[in-house]
Amino acid sequence: MTTPLTSFSIDPAVEATGPNGQIAHVDHLAHSDRLREELITVAPGVWTLIGNGLSNQTFVEGPEGLIAIDTGECVEEMAAALRQVRQHTQTPVVAVIYTHFHYVAGTTAILDEGIGSADDLVIWGHAGIEGNRGRASSEIAAAYSRGIVHQFGVVLPPTGPDALVNVGLGRSFRNPDHAPYTGGFLPPTHTLAEPTSTTIAGLPVEMSPAPSDADDSITIWFPTLGVAINNLVWPALFNVFAIRGEEYRDPRVLLAGLDHLLGLGCEHLLGAHGRPISGRGDVESAITLFRDSIQFLWDQTVRGLNRGLTASELTEFVRLPACYDELSITREYYGVAEHHVRQIRNGLVGWFDADESHLFPMPTLERCRRLIEGFGGRTEVRSQAEAALADNDLRWALELATWLVRSEPHADGRADGGSPQERGLLATVLRTIARRTTAANIRNWCLTRASELDGTVDMTRFRTHRFSAAEVGGGDPGVYLRALRVLLDPAAAEGLDDHFCVVVEGDHEPVGLHVRHGVAVPTDGRGASVTLSLDHATLASVLGAKMSLDDAVASGAAVIDGDHERLRRMLACFDHGSFQPSGGPS
C-alpha cells in the first residue's frame, strides 16, 4: 500500500482545540505563533510589522524620509502600522513602494499624518498594478470574491469548532479590528516593467520584476543596507495553485526570481508575508531550500508527465522529500503539493491527461446518478460513505458523499442538490478533512463549503456578478463598462444587432458595446444608435447596484440620447439587476 498523501491525515489524534474553540490539526494551530502580531526591528532604521493583516508592512528610513513598503488591505490596517512604527521614529513618510497589487489599499492613511496632498507622495510599483486591480474587480469579480471567501474563511464564525485559525500567510484576510475596511488606494506615480535603479528618500534602491502569485510582483533591494524585500519566499510552501482560482504561476519564472534574490547576498530578507530572516548564511539557506522545493515540484511533475502518468497518478508519484520539513517555509501550511502538481501539469499541457474517461465526460448530474444506480441506489451509497468515514477512509467517503449531492440539481440549476441528510454527510466529511490538514487553504475551503451544505452560510450572493461601487467610482469607468460583455445572456440577445455608447463626464473616453451574434463587442462608441450620458458617481451607483438605471434617468442623473426603449432592449440582455425594466437593483 502506498504512503498516504500529506494533504491531510487520516489519524484523528492530530486534531487539537485552539484558543477560540477551533478544532484543527495541531501543526496548523502551532503555525499561528509564526504569524503573531509583532513589529520587528530588523536593522537600524528598518522595521517590519507582521500579524497586522494578511500582509506585512515594512518601513525603511533614509536620509530624506521614511519609505513604506505595502499598505495592506485598508486604510485602517495601514493606520495601525503607522501607529506602531511611530513608537520608533517620527520621520515622515515620503515614499511608498508596492511589492504587487494585492496590498495597496491603505495608502491614503499616510496622508492623514499631514505630509500634504497625494501629489507630494512618491509611489513606486509595477506597471501592471492598476490593470490587475481592474481585472479582479471587473470581469472576474464574482469568481474572485467568492474564491477569497472560500480560501480565507471570511464567513467562518469567530468562535467554535469551525472558527478561523489562520490563513497560512497571515492571521486573517482582514484583521477584524480594522473594520469597516475603508479603501485608500493611490496609483503609482512611478512605474517599472524592467529592472530599475534609482534613489528613494536618499537611499539607492534596485527594483526588479519577480512574478510570483501576481505577475506584477517586484523584488526591492537596498544595497547599502543589505536588505531585500520580496514576494517570493513565503512562510509556507509556495502556492503554485490557489484553491480560490488564479492564473497559472509558472515555476520556471519563480525560479528565475529566486535565483536573482539568492544572488543579491542579502543580510536581511523581508517578505510581503512572514517573519524576516537575518544573517547571510541563514538567508542563503532559506532561499535555497525554498527555490529547490519549487524546482522539485516542477522537475518531478515533468518527469512523471513524460512517463505518461495521468493527473491523479502524478499526485501519487510526486512526493516532497523529508528535507523540506526542515523549515516551516517549505511545509504545507498554505496550499498542498498534490494540488500544485496538478496545476503544473495543466499549465504545461492543458486539462486533458490521456485518461480516456476525461476525453468526453458525462454531464455531472447524469454521471453521478448512474454511479449511484450502479452501486445499488442512494441508500447503499450513503451507507458506504458513512462506513468509509467511520474507517477514516476519507478520500473514498468524500467521493461517495459528493455523488449524492452532485446527482441532483440546485434551485439555480447547478449540480448541487441532495437531501439535507446527504448534504450533511458531505459536510461532515469535509469538516473531518478540515480538522486534519496543516494547510490553511484546505481547512478554510472545506469548512466554508461544509457550512454552505448544512445551511449555516448562504453563498448565493457570491455567485452573482457584482461590481463594487467604490471600485467603479475610484477606477477607470471604461474597464467596468467593457467588462459588461461577460454578463451578456446570449439567449436574451438572440437576433439582436444593435450598438449603444456610454459617455461618462470628465476626462474619460466614450465606451460602446455592439450587441451582435450573442456577444457584446467593445467599441469606441462611434456609430452607436443610442447614447447614455452620466457622471462617474452615477455610473458607480448603477453598476454597483445602488441605483437602477431607470431611477437614474428619472432623476436626471443619467440622460439617454436616442430611443429609450432601444437602449432598454439592449441592456436587458445583461445579467445585471440595475438594467432590468423592473428597475430594482439586484
Coordinates of C-alpha atoms in Angstrom, one line a residue:
M1 CA 0.0 0.0 0.0
T2 CA 1.4 3.4 -0.9
T3 CA 2.2 6.0 1.7
P4 CA -0.8 8.4 2.2
L5 CA -0.5 11.9 0.7
T6 CA 0.3 14.6 3.2
S7 CA -2.6 16.9 2.3
F8 CA -4.4 15.7 5.4
S9 CA -4.0 13.0 8.0
I10 CA -6.4 10.0 8.5
D11 CA -5.4 9.9 12.1
P12 CA -7.9 11.7 14.5
A13 CA -5.0 12.1 17.0
V14 CA -3.7 15.1 15.0
E15 CA -6.8 17.1 16.0
A16 CA -6.5 19.7 18.7
T17 CA -8.5 22.6 20.1
G18 CA -7.4 26.2 19.7
P19 CA -8.0 29.2 22.0
N20 CA -11.3 30.1 20.3
G21 CA -12.6 26.5 20.4
Q22 CA -11.3 25.8 16.9
I23 CA -10.7 22.1 16.1
A24 CA -7.7 21.8 13.7
H25 CA -4.5 20.0 13.0
V26 CA -2.1 20.6 15.9
D27 CA 0.6 21.9 13.4
H28 CA -1.9 24.3 11.8
L29 CA -2.7 25.7 15.3
A30 CA 1.1 26.0 16.0
H31 CA 1.7 27.9 12.8
S32 CA -0.4 30.8 14.2
D33 CA 2.5 31.6 16.5
R34 CA 4.7 32.4 13.5
L35 CA 2.1 34.9 12.4
R36 CA 1.5 36.7 15.7
E37 CA 1.4 40.4 15.6
E38 CA 4.8 42.0 16.2
L39 CA 6.8 45.0 15.0
I40 CA 10.3 43.7 14.4
T41 CA 13.4 45.9 14.2
V42 CA 15.3 44.1 11.6
A43 CA 18.3 46.6 11.4
P44 CA 18.8 50.2 12.4
G45 CA 16.1 52.2 10.6
V46 CA 14.3 49.0 9.2
W47 CA 11.1 47.7 10.7
T48 CA 8.6 45.2 9.5
L49 CA 5.1 44.6 11.1
I50 CA 3.7 41.1 10.8
G51 CA 0.3 39.9 12.0
N52 CA -1.4 43.2 11.3
G53 CA -3.4 41.7 8.5
L54 CA -2.8 39.2 5.6
S55 CA 0.4 41.1 4.6
N56 CA 3.3 42.8 6.3
Q57 CA 4.0 46.5 6.3
T58 CA 7.7 47.4 6.1
F59 CA 9.4 50.7 6.8
V60 CA 12.9 51.8 5.7
E61 CA 14.3 55.0 7.0
G62 CA 16.5 57.0 4.6
P63 CA 18.3 60.4 4.9
E64 CA 15.4 62.2 3.3
G65 CA 12.4 60.4 4.9
L66 CA 10.7 57.1 5.6
I67 CA 9.8 54.6 2.9
A68 CA 6.6 52.5 3.4
I69 CA 6.5 49.1 1.6
D70 CA 3.0 47.8 1.1
T71 CA 0.0 49.4 2.7
G72 CA -2.3 46.5 3.4
E73 CA -5.9 45.8 2.7
C74 CA -7.4 49.0 4.0
V75 CA -6.8 52.4 5.5
E76 CA -7.3 51.2 9.0
E77 CA -4.7 48.5 8.6
M78 CA -2.1 51.0 7.4
A79 CA -3.0 53.5 10.1
A80 CA -2.4 50.7 12.7
A81 CA 1.0 50.1 11.2
L82 CA 1.9 53.7 11.3
R83 CA 1.0 54.0 14.9
Q84 CA 3.3 51.1 15.7
V85 CA 6.3 52.5 13.8
R86 CA 5.8 55.9 15.3
Q87 CA 6.9 54.4 18.6
H88 CA 10.4 54.2 17.0
T89 CA 10.6 57.1 14.5
Q90 CA 8.8 60.3 13.7
T91 CA 10.5 60.7 10.3
P92 CA 7.7 61.5 7.8
V93 CA 6.8 59.0 5.1
V94 CA 7.9 60.5 1.8
A95 CA 7.6 57.4 -0.5
V96 CA 5.8 54.2 -0.9
I97 CA 6.8 51.0 -2.8
Y98 CA 4.2 48.3 -3.7
T99 CA 5.6 44.8 -3.9
H100 CA 2.5 43.8 -6.0
F101 CA -1.2 44.7 -6.4
H102 CA -2.6 42.7 -3.5
Y103 CA -1.7 45.0 -0.6
V104 CA -2.1 48.6 -1.8
A105 CA -5.4 49.7 -0.4
G106 CA -4.3 51.6 2.7
T107 CA -2.1 54.3 1.2
T108 CA -4.2 57.3 2.0
A109 CA -3.6 56.7 5.7
I110 CA -0.2 58.2 5.1
L111 CA -1.8 61.5 4.0
D112 CA -3.7 61.6 7.3
E113 CA -0.3 62.1 9.0
G114 CA -0.3 65.6 7.4
I115 CA 2.5 65.2 4.8
G116 CA 0.4 67.1 2.3
S117 CA -1.6 66.0 -0.7
A118 CA -1.3 62.9 -2.7
D119 CA 0.8 64.8 -5.2
D120 CA 3.5 65.1 -2.6
L121 CA 3.9 61.3 -2.1
V122 CA 6.3 59.3 -4.4
I123 CA 4.8 55.9 -5.1
W124 CA 6.7 53.2 -7.0
G125 CA 5.2 50.0 -8.3
H126 CA 5.0 47.7 -11.3
A127 CA 3.3 49.0 -14.4
G128 CA 0.7 46.2 -14.2
I129 CA -0.8 47.1 -10.8
E130 CA -3.7 49.2 -11.9
G131 CA -4.6 46.7 -14.7
N132 CA -4.6 43.8 -12.3
R133 CA -6.8 45.7 -9.8
G134 CA -9.3 46.5 -12.6
R135 CA -9.3 42.8 -13.7
A136 CA -10.0 41.5 -10.3
S137 CA -12.9 43.9 -9.6
S138 CA -14.5 43.8 -13.1
E139 CA -14.6 40.8 -15.4
I140 CA -13.9 38.1 -12.8
A141 CA -15.3 40.0 -9.8
A142 CA -17.8 37.3 -8.8
A143 CA -15.4 34.4 -9.1
Y144 CA -12.6 36.4 -7.5
S145 CA -14.6 37.4 -4.4
R146 CA -16.1 34.0 -4.0
G147 CA -12.7 32.4 -4.1
I148 CA -11.4 34.8 -1.4
V149 CA -14.4 34.0 0.8
H150 CA -13.7 30.2 0.5
Q151 CA -9.9 30.3 0.7
F152 CA -9.6 32.8 3.6
G153 CA -12.6 31.6 5.6
V154 CA -14.2 35.0 5.5
V155 CA -17.6 33.8 6.6
L156 CA -16.4 31.3 9.3
P157 CA -17.6 32.1 12.8
P158 CA -15.3 33.8 15.4
T159 CA -15.6 31.0 17.9
G160 CA -16.3 27.3 18.0
P161 CA -15.0 24.2 16.1
D162 CA -15.3 25.9 12.7
A163 CA -13.7 29.2 13.7
L164 CA -10.8 30.5 11.7
V165 CA -7.3 29.6 13.0
N166 CA -5.1 31.4 10.5
V167 CA -4.8 31.8 6.7
G168 CA -1.3 30.4 6.2
L169 CA 0.3 33.7 5.2
G170 CA -1.3 35.8 7.9
R171 CA -3.7 35.6 10.8
S172 CA -6.7 36.6 8.7
F173 CA -7.6 38.0 5.3
R174 CA -8.5 41.2 7.0
N175 CA -7.9 42.0 10.7
P176 CA -11.4 42.2 12.3
D177 CA -10.1 45.0 14.5
H178 CA -9.8 47.1 11.3
A179 CA -13.5 47.0 10.3
P180 CA -15.2 48.7 8.4
Y181 CA -12.2 48.5 6.0
T182 CA -12.0 51.8 4.1
G183 CA -10.3 51.6 0.7
G184 CA -7.4 54.1 0.2
F185 CA -5.5 53.0 -2.9
L186 CA -3.3 55.6 -4.6
P187 CA -1.9 54.6 -8.0
P188 CA 1.9 54.5 -8.6
T189 CA 3.4 57.8 -9.6
H190 CA 6.5 55.9 -10.9
T191 CA 6.2 52.5 -12.6
L192 CA 8.6 49.9 -13.8
A193 CA 8.4 46.8 -16.0
E194 CA 12.2 46.2 -16.3
P195 CA 15.0 46.2 -13.6
T196 CA 15.3 49.8 -12.4
S197 CA 17.9 51.5 -10.2
T198 CA 17.0 54.8 -8.6
T199 CA 17.3 56.8 -5.3
I200 CA 14.3 57.0 -3.0
A201 CA 14.4 59.0 0.3
G202 CA 18.2 59.4 -0.3
L203 CA 18.8 55.6 -0.4
P204 CA 20.0 53.7 -3.5
V205 CA 17.2 51.2 -4.5
E206 CA 17.2 48.4 -7.1
M207 CA 13.8 47.1 -8.1
S208 CA 13.4 44.0 -10.3
P209 CA 10.2 42.4 -11.7
A210 CA 9.8 39.0 -10.0
P211 CA 6.5 37.4 -10.9
S212 CA 5.1 35.3 -8.0
D213 CA 1.5 34.9 -7.1
A214 CA 1.0 38.1 -9.2
D215 CA 2.7 39.0 -12.4
D216 CA 3.3 42.5 -11.1
S217 CA 5.5 41.4 -8.2
I218 CA 8.9 43.0 -7.7
T219 CA 11.9 42.4 -5.5
I220 CA 13.3 45.5 -3.8
W221 CA 17.0 45.7 -2.9
F222 CA 18.7 48.3 -0.7
P223 CA 22.3 47.5 -1.4
T224 CA 23.8 49.9 1.2
L225 CA 21.6 48.3 3.9
G226 CA 21.9 44.7 2.8
V227 CA 18.1 44.5 2.9
A228 CA 15.8 42.8 0.4
I229 CA 12.0 42.9 0.4
N230 CA 10.3 40.2 -1.8
N231 CA 7.1 38.4 -2.6
L232 CA 8.8 35.1 -3.4
V233 CA 9.8 33.4 -0.2
W234 CA 6.8 32.9 2.0
P235 CA 6.2 31.4 5.5
A236 CA 4.8 28.3 3.8
L237 CA 5.4 26.2 0.7
F238 CA 4.7 28.4 -2.3
N239 CA 1.2 28.2 -3.7
V240 CA 1.6 27.2 -7.4
F241 CA -2.2 26.5 -7.3
A242 CA -4.5 28.8 -5.5
I243 CA -7.7 27.0 -4.5
R244 CA -9.6 30.3 -4.9
G245 CA -8.8 30.2 -8.6
E246 CA -6.0 32.3 -10.2
E247 CA -3.9 32.4 -13.4
Y248 CA -1.1 29.9 -13.8
R249 CA 2.1 30.6 -11.8
D250 CA 4.9 29.2 -13.8
P251 CA 7.6 27.7 -11.5
R252 CA 10.2 28.4 -14.2
V253 CA 9.5 32.1 -13.8
L254 CA 9.5 31.8 -10.0
L255 CA 12.9 30.1 -10.1
A256 CA 14.4 33.0 -12.0
G257 CA 13.2 35.4 -9.4
L258 CA 14.5 33.3 -6.6
D259 CA 17.9 32.9 -8.2
H260 CA 18.1 36.6 -8.6
L261 CA 17.2 37.0 -4.9
L262 CA 19.8 34.5 -3.9
G263 CA 22.5 36.3 -5.9
L264 CA 22.0 39.5 -4.0
G265 CA 23.8 38.2 -1.0
C266 CA 21.5 40.0 1.4
E267 CA 22.0 40.2 5.1
H268 CA 18.3 40.6 5.8
L269 CA 15.4 39.1 3.9
L270 CA 12.0 40.6 4.4
G271 CA 8.8 39.5 2.7
A272 CA 5.3 40.5 1.9
H273 CA 4.4 37.8 4.3
G274 CA 6.1 36.0 7.2
R275 CA 8.9 36.8 9.6
P276 CA 12.2 38.3 8.5
I277 CA 15.3 36.2 8.2
S278 CA 18.7 37.7 9.1
G279 CA 22.3 36.6 8.7
R280 CA 23.7 36.0 5.3
G281 CA 24.1 32.2 5.9
D282 CA 20.6 31.7 7.2
V283 CA 19.1 33.8 4.3
E284 CA 21.0 31.8 1.7
S285 CA 19.9 28.5 3.3
A286 CA 16.3 29.6 3.4
I287 CA 16.2 30.9 -0.2
T288 CA 18.0 27.8 -1.4
L289 CA 15.6 25.4 0.3
F290 CA 12.6 27.4 -0.9
R291 CA 13.7 27.6 -4.5
D292 CA 14.6 23.9 -4.5
S293 CA 11.1 22.9 -3.3
I294 CA 9.7 24.6 -6.4
Q295 CA 12.2 23.1 -8.7
F296 CA 11.4 19.7 -7.2
L297 CA 7.7 20.0 -7.9
W298 CA 8.4 21.2 -11.4
D299 CA 11.0 18.6 -12.3
Q300 CA 9.2 15.6 -10.9
T301 CA 5.9 16.6 -12.4
V302 CA 7.6 16.8 -15.8
R303 CA 9.4 13.5 -15.2
G304 CA 6.1 11.8 -14.5
L305 CA 4.3 13.6 -17.4
N306 CA 7.0 12.2 -19.7
R307 CA 6.2 8.7 -18.4
G308 CA 2.6 9.1 -19.4
L309 CA 1.1 9.4 -15.9
T310 CA -2.4 10.9 -15.6
A311 CA -3.1 13.8 -13.3
S312 CA -4.2 11.5 -10.5
E313 CA -1.2 9.3 -10.9
L314 CA 1.1 12.3 -10.8
T315 CA -0.1 13.3 -7.3
E316 CA 1.0 9.8 -6.1
F317 CA 4.3 10.0 -8.0
V318 CA 5.5 13.4 -6.8
R319 CA 6.1 13.5 -3.1
L320 CA 8.2 16.2 -1.3
P321 CA 11.2 14.6 0.4
A322 CA 11.7 14.9 4.1
C323 CA 14.4 17.6 3.8
Y324 CA 11.6 20.1 3.1
D325 CA 10.3 19.6 6.6
E326 CA 13.4 21.2 8.0
L327 CA 12.0 24.7 7.7
S328 CA 8.4 25.9 8.1
I329 CA 8.7 27.9 4.8
T330 CA 8.6 24.7 2.7
R331 CA 5.8 22.9 4.6
E332 CA 2.2 22.7 3.5
Y333 CA 0.8 25.4 5.8
Y334 CA -1.0 27.2 2.9
G335 CA -1.8 25.0 -0.1
V336 CA -0.9 21.4 -0.7
A337 CA 1.7 19.8 -3.0
E338 CA -0.8 17.4 -4.7
H339 CA -2.7 20.4 -6.0
H340 CA 0.4 22.2 -7.1
V341 CA 1.4 19.1 -9.2
R342 CA -1.9 19.1 -10.9
Q343 CA -1.6 22.8 -11.7
I344 CA 1.9 22.5 -13.1
R345 CA 0.7 19.7 -15.4
N346 CA -2.3 21.7 -16.5
G347 CA -0.2 24.8 -17.0
L348 CA 2.2 22.9 -19.3
V349 CA -0.2 20.7 -21.4
G350 CA -3.8 21.6 -20.5
W351 CA -6.6 19.8 -18.9
F352 CA -6.6 16.5 -20.8
D353 CA -4.3 14.0 -19.2
A354 CA -4.9 11.0 -21.5
D355 CA -7.3 9.3 -19.1
E356 CA -9.8 8.1 -21.6
S357 CA -12.8 8.8 -19.4
H358 CA -11.8 12.5 -19.3
L359 CA -12.0 12.9 -23.1
F360 CA -15.8 13.2 -23.2
P361 CA -17.1 13.0 -19.6
M362 CA -20.8 12.7 -19.0
P363 CA -22.6 15.8 -17.5
T364 CA -22.1 15.8 -13.7
L365 CA -25.8 15.2 -12.8
E366 CA -26.1 12.2 -15.2
R367 CA -22.8 10.7 -14.2
C368 CA -23.5 10.8 -10.5
R369 CA -27.0 9.4 -11.0
R370 CA -25.6 6.4 -12.9
L371 CA -22.8 5.8 -10.4
I372 CA -25.4 5.8 -7.6
E373 CA -27.7 3.4 -9.6
G374 CA -24.7 1.1 -10.3
F375 CA -23.9 1.0 -6.6
G376 CA -27.3 -0.1 -5.7
G377 CA -29.1 3.2 -5.0
R378 CA -28.8 6.2 -2.8
T379 CA -29.3 4.3 0.5
E380 CA -26.4 1.9 -0.4
V381 CA -24.1 4.8 -1.4
R382 CA -24.9 6.7 1.8
S383 CA -24.3 3.6 3.8
Q384 CA -20.9 3.0 2.2
A385 CA -19.9 6.7 2.6
E386 CA -20.8 6.6 6.3
A387 CA -18.7 3.4 6.7
A388 CA -15.8 4.9 4.9
L389 CA -16.0 7.9 7.2
A390 CA -16.1 5.8 10.3
D391 CA -13.0 3.9 9.0
N392 CA -11.1 7.2 8.3
D393 CA -11.1 6.3 4.6
L394 CA -11.7 10.0 3.9
R395 CA -10.9 10.2 0.2
W396 CA -13.5 7.4 -0.6
A397 CA -16.0 8.9 1.8
L398 CA -15.6 12.3 0.1
E399 CA -16.2 10.8 -3.4
L400 CA -19.2 8.8 -2.4
A401 CA -20.8 11.7 -0.5
T402 CA -20.2 14.0 -3.4
W403 CA -22.1 11.8 -5.8
L404 CA -25.2 12.1 -3.6
V405 CA -25.0 15.9 -3.7
R406 CA -24.0 16.3 -7.3
S407 CA -26.6 13.9 -8.7
E408 CA -29.5 16.4 -8.1
P409 CA -29.8 20.0 -9.2
H410 CA -29.8 23.0 -7.0
A411 CA -32.7 25.6 -7.5
D412 CA -30.4 27.6 -9.8
G413 CA -29.6 24.6 -12.0
R414 CA -26.2 23.8 -10.7
A415 CA -25.4 20.1 -9.8
D416 CA -25.6 20.8 -6.1
G417 CA -28.7 19.2 -4.6
G418 CA -29.3 16.2 -2.4
S419 CA -31.4 15.7 0.7
P420 CA -30.5 17.5 4.0
Q421 CA -29.1 14.2 5.3
E422 CA -26.9 13.7 2.2
R423 CA -25.7 17.3 2.3
G424 CA -25.0 16.9 6.0
L425 CA -23.0 13.7 5.3
L426 CA -20.8 15.5 2.8
A427 CA -20.4 18.4 5.2
T428 CA -19.2 16.0 7.9
V429 CA -16.6 14.5 5.6
L430 CA -15.3 18.0 4.7
R431 CA -15.2 19.1 8.3
T432 CA -13.2 15.9 9.2
I433 CA -10.6 16.7 6.5
A434 CA -10.5 20.3 7.6
R435 CA -9.6 19.3 11.1
R436 CA -6.7 17.1 9.9
T437 CA -4.9 19.2 7.4
T438 CA -2.0 21.5 8.2
A439 CA -2.9 23.7 5.1
A440 CA -5.0 26.8 5.9
N441 CA -6.4 27.0 2.4
I442 CA -7.8 23.5 2.6
R443 CA -9.2 23.9 6.1
N444 CA -10.9 27.2 5.2
W445 CA -12.3 25.9 1.9
C446 CA -13.7 22.7 3.4
L447 CA -15.3 24.5 6.3
T448 CA -16.8 27.2 4.2
R449 CA -18.3 24.6 1.8
A450 CA -19.5 22.5 4.7
S451 CA -21.2 25.5 6.2
E452 CA -23.0 26.1 2.9
L453 CA -24.0 22.4 2.6
D454 CA -25.6 22.4 6.1
G455 CA -27.2 25.8 5.6
T456 CA -25.1 27.7 8.2
V457 CA -23.8 30.0 5.4
D458 CA -25.7 31.3 2.3
M459 CA -23.2 31.7 -0.6
T460 CA -25.8 32.8 -3.1
R461 CA -24.6 36.4 -3.3
F462 CA -21.1 35.2 -4.1
R463 CA -22.5 33.5 -7.3
T464 CA -23.9 36.7 -8.7
H465 CA -21.6 39.0 -10.6
R466 CA -21.4 42.3 -8.7
F467 CA -19.4 45.4 -9.2
S468 CA -18.2 47.3 -6.2
A469 CA -19.5 50.9 -6.3
A470 CA -16.3 52.0 -4.5
E471 CA -14.1 50.2 -7.1
V472 CA -16.0 51.6 -10.0
G473 CA -16.0 55.1 -8.6
G474 CA -12.3 55.0 -7.9
G475 CA -11.2 53.3 -11.1
D476 CA -11.3 53.7 -14.9
P477 CA -15.0 53.6 -15.9
G478 CA -14.0 52.1 -19.2
V479 CA -12.7 48.9 -17.5
Y480 CA -16.1 48.2 -15.9
L481 CA -18.2 49.1 -18.9
R482 CA -16.2 46.9 -21.2
A483 CA -16.4 44.1 -18.6
L484 CA -20.2 44.1 -19.1
R485 CA -19.6 41.8 -22.1
V486 CA -19.1 38.8 -19.7
L487 CA -22.6 39.5 -18.3
L488 CA -24.4 39.1 -21.6
D489 CA -27.1 36.4 -21.8
P490 CA -26.9 35.1 -25.4
A491 CA -30.4 33.7 -25.2
A492 CA -31.8 37.1 -24.3
A493 CA -29.8 38.7 -27.1
E494 CA -30.7 36.2 -29.8
G495 CA -31.3 38.0 -33.1
L496 CA -30.2 41.4 -31.8
D497 CA -27.7 43.5 -33.7
D498 CA -27.5 47.0 -32.1
H499 CA -25.0 49.3 -30.7
F500 CA -25.0 51.7 -27.7
C501 CA -22.5 54.2 -26.3
V502 CA -21.9 55.3 -22.7
V503 CA -20.3 58.8 -22.1
V504 CA -19.0 59.4 -18.6
E505 CA -18.5 63.1 -17.7
G506 CA -14.9 64.2 -17.2
D507 CA -11.7 63.1 -18.8
H508 CA -13.0 59.6 -19.9
E509 CA -13.1 58.1 -23.3
P510 CA -16.6 57.0 -24.6
V511 CA -17.2 53.3 -24.5
G512 CA -19.5 51.4 -26.8
L513 CA -20.9 47.9 -26.8
H514 CA -22.2 46.4 -30.0
V515 CA -24.5 43.6 -29.2
R516 CA -24.4 41.0 -32.1
H517 CA -24.1 37.3 -32.6
G518 CA -24.6 36.6 -28.9
V519 CA -21.6 38.8 -27.8
A520 CA -21.2 42.4 -26.7
V521 CA -18.2 43.8 -28.6
P522 CA -16.4 46.8 -27.0
T523 CA -16.1 49.8 -29.3
D524 CA -15.2 53.5 -29.1
G525 CA -18.9 54.3 -29.4
R526 CA -18.8 55.8 -32.8
G527 CA -21.8 54.9 -34.9
A528 CA -23.9 53.9 -31.9
S529 CA -27.7 54.1 -32.2
V530 CA -28.2 55.3 -28.6
T531 CA -26.0 57.2 -26.2
L532 CA -26.2 57.2 -22.4
S533 CA -24.6 60.1 -20.6
L534 CA -23.9 60.3 -16.8
D535 CA -21.3 61.2 -14.3
H536 CA -18.8 58.9 -12.7
A537 CA -20.6 58.7 -9.4
T538 CA -23.9 57.8 -11.0
L539 CA -22.2 55.1 -13.1
A540 CA -20.7 53.7 -9.9
S541 CA -24.1 53.7 -8.2
V542 CA -25.8 51.9 -11.2
L543 CA -23.1 49.3 -11.8
G544 CA -22.7 48.8 -8.0
A545 CA -26.5 48.1 -7.8
K546 CA -27.1 51.0 -5.6
M547 CA -29.5 52.6 -8.1
S548 CA -31.4 51.3 -11.1
L549 CA -30.8 52.9 -14.5
D550 CA -34.5 53.8 -14.7
D551 CA -34.2 55.7 -11.4
A552 CA -31.0 57.5 -12.6
V553 CA -32.8 58.6 -15.8
A554 CA -35.9 59.7 -14.0
S555 CA -33.9 61.8 -11.6
G556 CA -31.9 63.4 -14.4
A557 CA -28.6 61.9 -13.2
A558 CA -28.4 60.0 -16.5
V559 CA -29.6 61.2 -19.9
I560 CA -30.4 59.0 -22.9
D561 CA -29.9 60.5 -26.4
G562 CA -31.9 58.3 -28.8
D563 CA -34.7 55.7 -28.4
H564 CA -35.1 54.8 -24.7
E565 CA -36.7 51.5 -25.5
R566 CA -34.0 50.5 -27.9
L567 CA -31.4 51.1 -25.1
R568 CA -33.5 49.2 -22.6
R569 CA -33.8 46.3 -25.0
M570 CA -30.0 46.0 -25.3
L571 CA -29.3 46.5 -21.6
A572 CA -32.0 43.9 -20.6
C573 CA -29.7 41.3 -22.2
F574 CA -27.1 41.7 -19.5
D575 CA -27.3 39.8 -16.1
H576 CA -27.5 43.0 -14.0
G577 CA -30.4 43.9 -11.9
S578 CA -30.0 47.7 -12.3
F579 CA -30.6 47.3 -16.1
Q580 CA -33.8 45.3 -15.8
P581 CA -37.2 47.0 -16.7
S582 CA -38.5 46.2 -13.2
G583 CA -36.0 48.8 -12.0
G584 CA -34.8 47.3 -8.8
P585 CA -31.1 46.9 -8.0
S586 CA -30.1 43.2 -7.7

